[in-house]
Amino acid sequence: MKPLNTNPSSTEPTAGEQLGEVVLDVRQLETTFTTEQGKIKVLDGVSFQAKRGQTIGIVGESGCGKSVTSLSIMGLLPRPHGQVTGGEVIYKGQDVTKLPPEKLYEMRGDRIAMIFQEPMTALNPVHTIGEQLCEVYRLHRPEFDKKQRKEEAINMLRKVDIPAPEKRFNVYPHELSGGMRQRVMIAIALACKPDILIADEPTTALDVTIQAQILSLMKELQQETGMAIIFITHDLGVVAEICDEVVVMYAGRAVEKTNVFELFENPRHPYSRGLLNSIPRLDDKPKTRLNTIEGSVPSLAEMPKGCRFYNRCPDRQEQCEHQTPVPEMIANDHMVSCLRLKELS
Amino acid sequence: MHDVVSEVVLSIRDLKQHFAIGGGLFSKKKFVYAVDGISFDVKAGETLGLVGESGCGKSTVGRTLLKLYEPTSGQIFFEGRDITKLGSKEMGDLRKEMQIIFQDPMESLNSRHTIGGIMAEPFEIHGIGTPEERRVWVEELLVKVGLPKTAADRYPHEFSGGQRQRIGIARAIALKPKIIVCDEAVSALDVSVQSQIVNLLLELQKEMNLALIFIAHDLSVVKHISDRIAVMYLGKVVEMGDAETLYREPKHPYTQALISAIPIPNPRHRNQRIILQGDVPSPMDPPPGCHFNARCVHATDECRVKRPELIDYDSQGHQVACHLVQPIA
Ligand SMILES: Nc1ncnc2c1ncn2[C@@H]1O[C@H](COP(=O)(O)OP(=O)(O)OP(=O)(O)O)[C@@H](O)[C@H]1O
Ligand SMILES: Nc1ncnc2c1ncn2[C@@H]1O[C@H](COP(=O)(O)OP(=O)(O)OP(=O)(O)O)[C@@H](O)[C@H]1O
Ligand code: SF4
Ligand SMILES: [Mg+2]
Ligand SMILES: [Mg+2]
């Protein structure tokens, strides 16, 4: 076992565009919020890479820092109290967390785009969806004239399978169903063919049949454009469906990171195991006890000093209370952060 | 199963709930056919799961059968007694027997009251016990749902989502009801906590021989907790049956698509989905014929004009409403 190398040379940007090439390298990301209770480190050393044509999932319970991770990457943390206080996010050789605001603004929606859980909050209710799509081109493709903008916008609506796109161009967000609105959000996000799409619970508010449509659409568009997707979800079923790699987060830390098959077939962190064990499965015996993880996530103010999973961990020992686990690589692409890793294998 | 399980606690027959909307000076009155002729029975100790897409009428069924809404038509029987026409006075004591748990039970509660105060309310409303007795009962209830007695002196905001749902459950079982409608009661919880609450509900059901109506959009959870499941589409039940059979051999094309769309937590099971086209039509103007015809890959001309009835598919209580499904002898 070798300690986690925080600066592997293989992540240097390479020439050409190959599938699997690292397009975004998040290294030891640390984000702090200044609150009434003082400074709280909401993210504490989160590392992962987004690769061309692949989907990396970020999974974990409510409040573990999934959304803050994406906001940190996008430079959208609430100012001034939210700040990236450590680590780096490398895109094309530059640390985007240190870019001046104008540069970031240019990049957002163009090279790195984002979609959210509730499209209604991200869409502007007083503009038609056509206007909102054209606005993206006006900002990022100033060389387009009005006609080109409209053409491209309708093209995008067609691409996300919105029926009668010429007509829908003129409707307002509230005239569309939840699923249709999420398609519009995807059209807006992908309008400039970004290298990276960050999707924060994009299907959580949707019905399963609509979720299945959206997931299949995202896979199709990824195959076509080769974009890297960072897919945030708390649903392990969705992870299994769409991700190539997965980071499991707990209370602001990445506790395990590996490829999707390894995670489901050989989870090593006690939290990952607990999480996978507690999902009800269709082939379970009906009306039997489900496995659980005892207790709930402590608030950031009451966080255990050592391993943050300490108070809920079925495998904890005394050392875990005070000692902070460090990420270790147990295989090429399998990181686990647990003090008892060796004994628990 | 043991024999106490057999008595029917609640039945509904051809229950309808049509909401009138609009109808102002300049607009014609329209109806939302939220629940459009539903019948089922729930027995003591049994869970009936209600599933279907957003807006199909699940919550409305739950609220109407508890008489939180006056039904448009149809009948509701509680322990064999027709309660459809009872006024709120006559419902009085019956309310104790029928409870509902929502997604976040604390949302509607006064955050300035202690948990003890909030939980004593049902007893106060029905004039049961002295303050001292109530305090003892509240503490017993807290312990029963896995919380410390000291929780009684704390405030709602001091609890996590899972703990708040435990309190909601404690409040719902306080008056020893016969039936509880759980409307998305575990939907907002994280999976590790959700499984704790599901276990708690299963334990309490067994202990109190409770009838449960379990509404949720997570189909794996519904399957886990239900004995029987009713699948709803646009205000109607399209298929109903024993949970195991329904998931193993769904007969209605909608049920088939719904079950097939469940993301399975196994990455080797990808790409085996039936992907339905389009959205659920509006319950304000449901399509003629089978409500599902526009999204159904098997739809025939008959499906576009004639509405299929819910018929017995077998003698085990499996019912299906689809022109293409013939009962087995
Ligand atoms: N603006 C803010 N100010 C202070 N703390 C914040 C702020 N936004 C988020 N946090 C805190 O940061 C932590 C991580 O929150 P985050 O929104 O990233 O969680 P999440 O994993 O996305 O959860 P969910 O699944 O509920 O969306 C939480 O403890 C949250 O309370
Ligand atoms: N009080 C009301 N007045 C008018 N229409 C209503 C009312 N309550 C519900 N509806 C409508 O009735 C239909 C059924 O709603 P209901 O809330 O029962 O659906 P549901 O299956 O519970 O959906 P969800 O999964 O989103 O909770 C919807 O079209 C809804 O807009
Ligand atoms: S470090 Fe200790 S407490 Fe933390 S997950 Fe590992 S065994 Fe459990
Ligand atoms: Mg979030
Ligand atoms: Mg509802």
PDB file of C-alpha atoms in Angstrom, chain A residues 117-327:
ATOM      1  CA  GLN A 117     -32.070  19.393  -9.008  1.00  0.00           C
ATOM      2  CA  GLU A 118     -34.844  21.919  -9.453  1.00  0.00           C
ATOM      3  CA  PRO A 119     -34.727  23.418 -12.923  1.00  0.00           C
ATOM      4  CA  MET A 120     -37.440  25.894 -11.983  1.00  0.00           C
ATOM      5  CA  THR A 121     -35.046  27.774  -9.696  1.00  0.00           C
ATOM      6  CA  ALA A 122     -32.361  27.902 -12.370  1.00  0.00           C
ATOM      7  CA  LEU A 123     -34.657  28.937 -15.219  1.00  0.00           C
ATOM      8  CA  ASN A 124     -35.915  32.485 -15.408  1.00  0.00           C
ATOM      9  CA  PRO A 125     -39.718  32.462 -15.202  1.00  0.00           C
ATOM     10  CA  VAL A 126     -40.197  35.686 -17.188  1.00  0.00           C
ATOM     11  CA  HIS A 127     -38.265  34.636 -20.289  1.00  0.00           C
ATOM     12  CA  THR A 128     -39.180  31.996 -22.829  1.00  0.00           C
ATOM     13  CA  ILE A 129     -36.918  28.990 -22.967  1.00  0.00           C
ATOM     14  CA  GLY A 130     -35.810  30.099 -26.438  1.00  0.00           C
ATOM     15  CA  GLU A 131     -34.675  33.455 -25.107  1.00  0.00           C
ATOM     16  CA  GLN A 132     -32.771  31.765 -22.311  1.00  0.00           C
ATOM     17  CA  LEU A 133     -30.962  29.454 -24.705  1.00  0.00           C
ATOM     18  CA  CYS A 134     -30.128  32.335 -27.067  1.00  0.00           C
ATOM     19  CA  GLU A 135     -28.752  34.269 -24.114  1.00  0.00           C
ATOM     20  CA  VAL A 136     -26.129  31.561 -23.583  1.00  0.00           C
ATOM     21  CA  TYR A 137     -24.948  32.021 -27.161  1.00  0.00           C
ATOM     22  CA  ARG A 138     -25.034  35.801 -26.852  1.00  0.00           C
ATOM     23  CA  LEU A 139     -22.664  35.533 -23.874  1.00  0.00           C
ATOM     24  CA  HIS A 140     -20.337  32.816 -25.048  1.00  0.00           C
ATOM     25  CA  ARG A 141     -20.621  32.918 -28.842  1.00  0.00           C
ATOM     26  CA  PRO A 142     -20.591  36.630 -29.659  1.00  0.00           C
ATOM     27  CA  GLU A 143     -19.761  35.800 -33.283  1.00  0.00           C
ATOM     28  CA  PHE A 144     -23.269  34.331 -33.814  1.00  0.00           C
ATOM     29  CA  ASP A 145     -25.956  36.600 -35.237  1.00  0.00           C
ATOM     30  CA  LYS A 146     -29.570  36.444 -34.148  1.00  0.00           C
ATOM     31  CA  LYS A 147     -30.558  33.909 -36.776  1.00  0.00           C
ATOM     32  CA  GLN A 148     -27.680  31.609 -35.915  1.00  0.00           C
ATOM     33  CA  ARG A 149     -28.508  31.832 -32.237  1.00  0.00           C
ATOM     34  CA  LYS A 150     -32.071  30.800 -32.855  1.00  0.00           C
ATOM     35  CA  GLU A 151     -31.036  27.989 -35.163  1.00  0.00           C
ATOM     36  CA  GLU A 152     -28.582  26.621 -32.662  1.00  0.00           C
ATOM     37  CA  ALA A 153     -31.099  26.944 -29.838  1.00  0.00           C
ATOM     38  CA  ILE A 154     -33.713  24.957 -31.749  1.00  0.00           C
ATOM     39  CA  ASN A 155     -31.055  22.407 -32.596  1.00  0.00           C
ATOM     40  CA  MET A 156     -30.282  21.964 -28.930  1.00  0.00           C
ATOM     41  CA  LEU A 157     -33.962  21.573 -28.031  1.00  0.00           C
ATOM     42  CA  ARG A 158     -34.216  18.886 -30.695  1.00  0.00           C
ATOM     43  CA  LYS A 159     -31.105  17.206 -29.366  1.00  0.00           C
ATOM     44  CA  VAL A 160     -32.610  16.828 -25.895  1.00  0.00           C
ATOM     45  CA  ASP A 161     -35.739  15.286 -27.464  1.00  0.00           C
ATOM     46  CA  ILE A 162     -38.159  18.097 -26.846  1.00  0.00           C
ATOM     47  CA  PRO A 163     -41.090  17.469 -29.175  1.00  0.00           C
ATOM     48  CA  ALA A 164     -41.942  20.287 -31.633  1.00  0.00           C
ATOM     49  CA  PRO A 165     -38.844  22.361 -30.747  1.00  0.00           C
ATOM     50  CA  GLU A 166     -39.801  25.280 -33.039  1.00  0.00           C
ATOM     51  CA  LYS A 167     -43.017  25.717 -31.084  1.00  0.00           C
ATOM     52  CA  ARG A 168     -41.505  25.069 -27.667  1.00  0.00           C
ATOM     53  CA  PHE A 169     -38.904  27.747 -28.381  1.00  0.00           C
ATOM     54  CA  ASN A 170     -41.571  30.286 -27.464  1.00  0.00           C
ATOM     55  CA  VAL A 171     -42.976  28.815 -24.254  1.00  0.00           C
ATOM     56  CA  TYR A 172     -42.261  29.830 -20.676  1.00  0.00           C
ATOM     57  CA  PRO A 173     -40.754  27.431 -18.126  1.00  0.00           C
ATOM     58  CA  HIS A 174     -43.992  27.057 -16.158  1.00  0.00           C
ATOM     59  CA  GLU A 175     -45.748  25.729 -19.249  1.00  0.00           C
ATOM     60  CA  LEU A 176     -43.502  22.681 -19.228  1.00  0.00           C
ATOM     61  CA  SER A 177     -43.524  19.531 -17.095  1.00  0.00           C
ATOM     62  CA  GLY A 178     -40.687  18.855 -14.637  1.00  0.00           C
ATOM     63  CA  GLY A 179     -39.054  16.417 -17.024  1.00  0.00           C
ATOM     64  CA  MET A 180     -39.263  18.857 -19.954  1.00  0.00           C
ATOM     65  CA  ARG A 181     -37.764  21.621 -17.831  1.00  0.00           C
ATOM     66  CA  GLN A 182     -34.838  19.394 -16.929  1.00  0.00           C
ATOM     67  CA  ARG A 183     -34.345  18.731 -20.657  1.00  0.00           C
ATOM     68  CA  VAL A 184     -34.265  22.478 -21.247  1.00  0.00           C
ATOM     69  CA  MET A 185     -31.679  22.844 -18.479  1.00  0.00           C
ATOM     70  CA  ILE A 186     -29.584  20.173 -20.149  1.00  0.00           C
ATOM     71  CA  ALA A 187     -29.945  21.957 -23.495  1.00  0.00           C
ATOM     72  CA  ILE A 188     -28.744  25.204 -21.923  1.00  0.00           C
ATOM     73  CA  ALA A 189     -25.879  23.479 -20.127  1.00  0.00           C
ATOM     74  CA  LEU A 190     -24.706  21.692 -23.248  1.00  0.00           C
ATOM     75  CA  ALA A 191     -25.294  24.593 -25.642  1.00  0.00           C
ATOM     76  CA  CYS A 192     -21.584  25.426 -25.887  1.00  0.00           C
ATOM     77  CA  LYS A 193     -20.418  21.800 -25.881  1.00  0.00           C
ATOM     78  CA  PRO A 194     -18.671  21.992 -22.511  1.00  0.00           C
ATOM     79  CA  ASP A 195     -15.778  19.714 -21.581  1.00  0.00           C
ATOM     80  CA  ILE A 196     -17.323  19.124 -18.190  1.00  0.00           C
ATOM     81  CA  LEU A 197     -20.909  18.897 -17.004  1.00  0.00           C
ATOM     82  CA  ILE A 198     -21.601  18.998 -13.284  1.00  0.00           C
ATOM     83  CA  ALA A 199     -25.042  17.540 -12.581  1.00  0.00           C
ATOM     84  CA  ASP A 200     -26.241  18.075  -9.002  1.00  0.00           C
ATOM     85  CA  GLU A 201     -29.090  15.632  -8.303  1.00  0.00           C
ATOM     86  CA  PRO A 202     -30.535  16.266 -11.784  1.00  0.00           C
ATOM     87  CA  THR A 203     -33.162  13.537 -11.517  1.00  0.00           C
ATOM     88  CA  THR A 204     -33.983  13.551  -7.813  1.00  0.00           C
ATOM     89  CA  ALA A 205     -37.171  15.570  -8.230  1.00  0.00           C
ATOM     90  CA  LEU A 206     -38.380  13.493 -11.173  1.00  0.00           C
ATOM     91  CA  ASP A 207     -40.513  10.375 -11.395  1.00  0.00           C
ATOM     92  CA  VAL A 208     -38.657   7.154 -12.083  1.00  0.00           C
ATOM     93  CA  THR A 209     -39.948   6.838 -15.640  1.00  0.00           C
ATOM     94  CA  ILE A 210     -38.817  10.395 -16.403  1.00  0.00           C
ATOM     95  CA  GLN A 211     -35.553   9.797 -14.556  1.00  0.00           C
ATOM     96  CA  ALA A 212     -34.913   6.832 -16.837  1.00  0.00           C
ATOM     97  CA  GLN A 213     -35.479   9.101 -19.870  1.00  0.00           C
ATOM     98  CA  ILE A 214     -33.091  11.773 -18.578  1.00  0.00           C
ATOM     99  CA  LEU A 215     -30.347   9.323 -17.603  1.00  0.00           C
ATOM    100  CA  SER A 216     -30.488   7.689 -20.988  1.00  0.00           C
ATOM    101  CA  LEU A 217     -30.407  11.109 -22.683  1.00  0.00           C
ATOM    102  CA  MET A 218     -27.350  12.126 -20.664  1.00  0.00           C
ATOM    103  CA  LYS A 219     -25.512   8.938 -21.596  1.00  0.00           C
ATOM    104  CA  GLU A 220     -26.363   9.429 -25.258  1.00  0.00           C
ATOM    105  CA  LEU A 221     -25.166  13.045 -25.270  1.00  0.00           C
ATOM    106  CA  GLN A 222     -21.997  12.058 -23.459  1.00  0.00           C
ATOM    107  CA  GLN A 223     -21.222   9.452 -26.093  1.00  0.00           C
ATOM    108  CA  GLU A 224     -21.750  12.025 -28.778  1.00  0.00           C
ATOM    109  CA  THR A 225     -19.726  14.862 -27.259  1.00  0.00           C
ATOM    110  CA  GLY A 226     -17.208  13.077 -25.034  1.00  0.00           C
ATOM    111  CA  MET A 227     -17.903  15.431 -22.147  1.00  0.00           C
ATOM    112  CA  ALA A 228     -16.881  14.423 -18.650  1.00  0.00           C
ATOM    113  CA  ILE A 229     -19.798  14.290 -16.227  1.00  0.00           C
ATOM    114  CA  ILE A 230     -19.585  14.839 -12.486  1.00  0.00           C
ATOM    115  CA  PHE A 231     -22.834  13.314 -11.262  1.00  0.00           C
ATOM    116  CA  ILE A 232     -23.959  14.169  -7.747  1.00  0.00           C
ATOM    117  CA  THR A 233     -26.599  11.969  -6.192  1.00  0.00           C
ATOM    118  CA  HIS A 234     -27.595  10.240  -2.984  1.00  0.00           C
ATOM    119  CA  ASP A 235     -29.196   7.368  -4.910  1.00  0.00           C
ATOM    120  CA  LEU A 236     -26.949   4.334  -5.215  1.00  0.00           C
ATOM    121  CA  GLY A 237     -29.259   2.883  -7.848  1.00  0.00           C
ATOM    122  CA  VAL A 238     -28.583   5.882 -10.047  1.00  0.00           C
ATOM    123  CA  VAL A 239     -24.844   5.582  -9.350  1.00  0.00           C
ATOM    124  CA  ALA A 240     -24.895   1.969 -10.536  1.00  0.00           C
ATOM    125  CA  GLU A 241     -26.818   3.022 -13.624  1.00  0.00           C
ATOM    126  CA  ILE A 242     -24.680   5.865 -14.890  1.00  0.00           C
ATOM    127  CA  CYS A 243     -21.261   6.184 -13.196  1.00  0.00           C
ATOM    128  CA  ASP A 244     -17.871   4.819 -14.195  1.00  0.00           C
ATOM    129  CA  GLU A 245     -16.162   5.887 -11.002  1.00  0.00           C
ATOM    130  CA  VAL A 246     -17.520   6.915  -7.623  1.00  0.00           C
ATOM    131  CA  VAL A 247     -16.377   9.046  -4.701  1.00  0.00           C
ATOM    132  CA  VAL A 248     -18.176   8.239  -1.464  1.00  0.00           C
ATOM    133  CA  MET A 249     -18.284  11.242   0.833  1.00  0.00           C
ATOM    134  CA  TYR A 250     -19.014  11.375   4.518  1.00  0.00           C
ATOM    135  CA  ALA A 251     -19.202  14.599   6.507  1.00  0.00           C
ATOM    136  CA  GLY A 252     -17.016  16.616   4.168  1.00  0.00           C
ATOM    137  CA  ARG A 253     -14.410  13.966   3.482  1.00  0.00           C
ATOM    138  CA  ALA A 254     -13.947  11.497   0.668  1.00  0.00           C
ATOM    139  CA  VAL A 255     -13.882   8.115   2.416  1.00  0.00           C
ATOM    140  CA  GLU A 256     -13.633   5.842  -0.614  1.00  0.00           C
ATOM    141  CA  LYS A 257     -13.056   6.281  -4.331  1.00  0.00           C
ATOM    142  CA  THR A 258     -12.999   3.564  -6.928  1.00  0.00           C
ATOM    143  CA  ASN A 259     -14.584   2.276 -10.115  1.00  0.00           C
ATOM    144  CA  VAL A 260     -18.260   1.485  -9.942  1.00  0.00           C
ATOM    145  CA  PHE A 261     -17.910  -2.303 -10.084  1.00  0.00           C
ATOM    146  CA  GLU A 262     -15.350  -2.371  -7.305  1.00  0.00           C
ATOM    147  CA  LEU A 263     -17.531  -0.149  -5.124  1.00  0.00           C
ATOM    148  CA  PHE A 264     -20.581  -2.378  -5.430  1.00  0.00           C
ATOM    149  CA  GLU A 265     -18.702  -5.666  -5.334  1.00  0.00           C
ATOM    150  CA  ASN A 266     -15.852  -4.929  -2.962  1.00  0.00           C
ATOM    151  CA  PRO A 267     -16.626  -1.869  -0.841  1.00  0.00           C
ATOM    152  CA  ARG A 268     -13.922  -1.404   1.772  1.00  0.00           C
ATOM    153  CA  HIS A 269     -14.869   1.566   3.916  1.00  0.00           C
ATOM    154  CA  PRO A 270     -17.280   0.727   6.772  1.00  0.00           C
ATOM    155  CA  TYR A 271     -19.500   3.626   5.677  1.00  0.00           C
ATOM    156  CA  SER A 272     -19.691   2.490   2.041  1.00  0.00           C
ATOM    157  CA  ARG A 273     -20.506  -1.004   3.250  1.00  0.00           C
ATOM    158  CA  GLY A 274     -23.190   0.267   5.599  1.00  0.00           C
ATOM    159  CA  LEU A 275     -24.716   2.429   2.911  1.00  0.00           C
ATOM    160  CA  LEU A 276     -24.842  -0.373   0.360  1.00  0.00           C
ATOM    161  CA  ASN A 277     -26.271  -2.733   2.954  1.00  0.00           C
ATOM    162  CA  SER A 278     -29.100  -0.467   3.970  1.00  0.00           C
ATOM    163  CA  ILE A 279     -30.717  -0.043   0.533  1.00  0.00           C
ATOM    164  CA  PRO A 280     -33.924  -2.035   0.212  1.00  0.00           C
ATOM    165  CA  ARG A 281     -33.553  -4.375  -2.744  1.00  0.00           C
ATOM    166  CA  LEU A 282     -36.236  -5.710  -5.012  1.00  0.00           C
ATOM    167  CA  ASP A 283     -35.236  -9.293  -4.269  1.00  0.00           C
ATOM    168  CA  ASP A 284     -35.291  -8.814  -0.489  1.00  0.00           C
ATOM    169  CA  LYS A 285     -37.636 -10.880   1.580  1.00  0.00           C
ATOM    170  CA  PRO A 286     -40.650  -8.586   2.047  1.00  0.00           C
ATOM    171  CA  LYS A 287     -41.354  -7.036   5.440  1.00  0.00           C
ATOM    172  CA  THR A 288     -38.070  -8.097   6.971  1.00  0.00           C
ATOM    173  CA  ARG A 289     -35.704  -5.852   8.929  1.00  0.00           C
ATOM    174  CA  LEU A 290     -33.441  -3.748   6.769  1.00  0.00           C
ATOM    175  CA  ASN A 291     -29.811  -3.276   7.674  1.00  0.00           C
ATOM    176  CA  THR A 292     -29.121   0.169   9.036  1.00  0.00           C
ATOM    177  CA  ILE A 293     -26.271   2.409  10.059  1.00  0.00           C
ATOM    178  CA  GLU A 294     -26.996   3.395  13.631  1.00  0.00           C
ATOM    179  CA  GLY A 295     -27.483   7.048  14.556  1.00  0.00           C
ATOM    180  CA  SER A 296     -27.236   9.940  12.135  1.00  0.00           C
ATOM    181  CA  VAL A 297     -24.610  12.291  10.746  1.00  0.00           C
ATOM    182  CA  PRO A 298     -23.394  14.588  13.546  1.00  0.00           C
ATOM    183  CA  SER A 299     -23.660  18.305  12.955  1.00  0.00           C
ATOM    184  CA  LEU A 300     -20.446  19.989  11.863  1.00  0.00           C
ATOM    185  CA  ALA A 301     -20.135  21.577  15.281  1.00  0.00           C
ATOM    186  CA  GLU A 302     -20.268  18.175  17.033  1.00  0.00           C
ATOM    187  CA  MET A 303     -18.009  16.369  14.610  1.00  0.00           C
ATOM    188  CA  PRO A 304     -15.838  13.638  16.157  1.00  0.00           C
ATOM    189  CA  LYS A 305     -12.194  14.729  16.336  1.00  0.00           C
ATOM    190  CA  GLY A 306     -10.615  11.727  14.650  1.00  0.00           C
ATOM    191  CA  CYS A 307     -12.545   9.715  12.067  1.00  0.00           C
ATOM    192  CA  ARG A 308     -15.772  11.543  11.350  1.00  0.00           C
ATOM    193  CA  PHE A 309     -17.663   8.268  11.030  1.00  0.00           C
ATOM    194  CA  TYR A 310     -16.512   7.227  14.503  1.00  0.00           C
ATOM    195  CA  ASN A 311     -19.831   7.529  16.364  1.00  0.00           C
ATOM    196  CA  ARG A 312     -21.711   5.401  13.813  1.00  0.00           C
ATOM    197  CA  CYS A 313     -19.077   2.944  12.747  1.00  0.00           C
ATOM    198  CA  PRO A 314     -19.672  -0.732  13.580  1.00  0.00           C
ATOM    199  CA  ASP A 315     -15.914  -1.358  13.313  1.00  0.00           C
ATOM    200  CA  ARG A 316     -14.625   1.544  15.384  1.00  0.00           C
ATOM    201  CA  GLN A 317     -11.853   1.154  17.932  1.00  0.00           C
ATOM    202  CA  GLU A 318     -10.375   3.543  20.429  1.00  0.00           C
ATOM    203  CA  GLN A 319      -7.759   4.925  18.056  1.00  0.00           C
ATOM    204  CA  CYS A 320     -10.501   6.071  15.653  1.00  0.00           C
ATOM    205  CA  GLU A 321     -11.808   8.590  18.118  1.00  0.00           C
ATOM    206  CA  HIS A 322      -8.678  10.748  18.042  1.00  0.00           C
ATOM    207  CA  GLN A 323      -6.691   9.791  15.001  1.00  0.00           C
ATOM    208  CA  THR A 324      -7.608  11.148  11.575  1.00  0.00           C
ATOM    209  CA  PRO A 325      -7.530   8.517   8.832  1.00  0.00           C
ATOM    210  CA  VAL A 326      -5.545   9.361   5.704  1.00  0.00           C
ATOM    211  CA  PRO A 327      -6.441   8.258   2.194  1.00  0.00           C
TER     212      PRO A 327
END
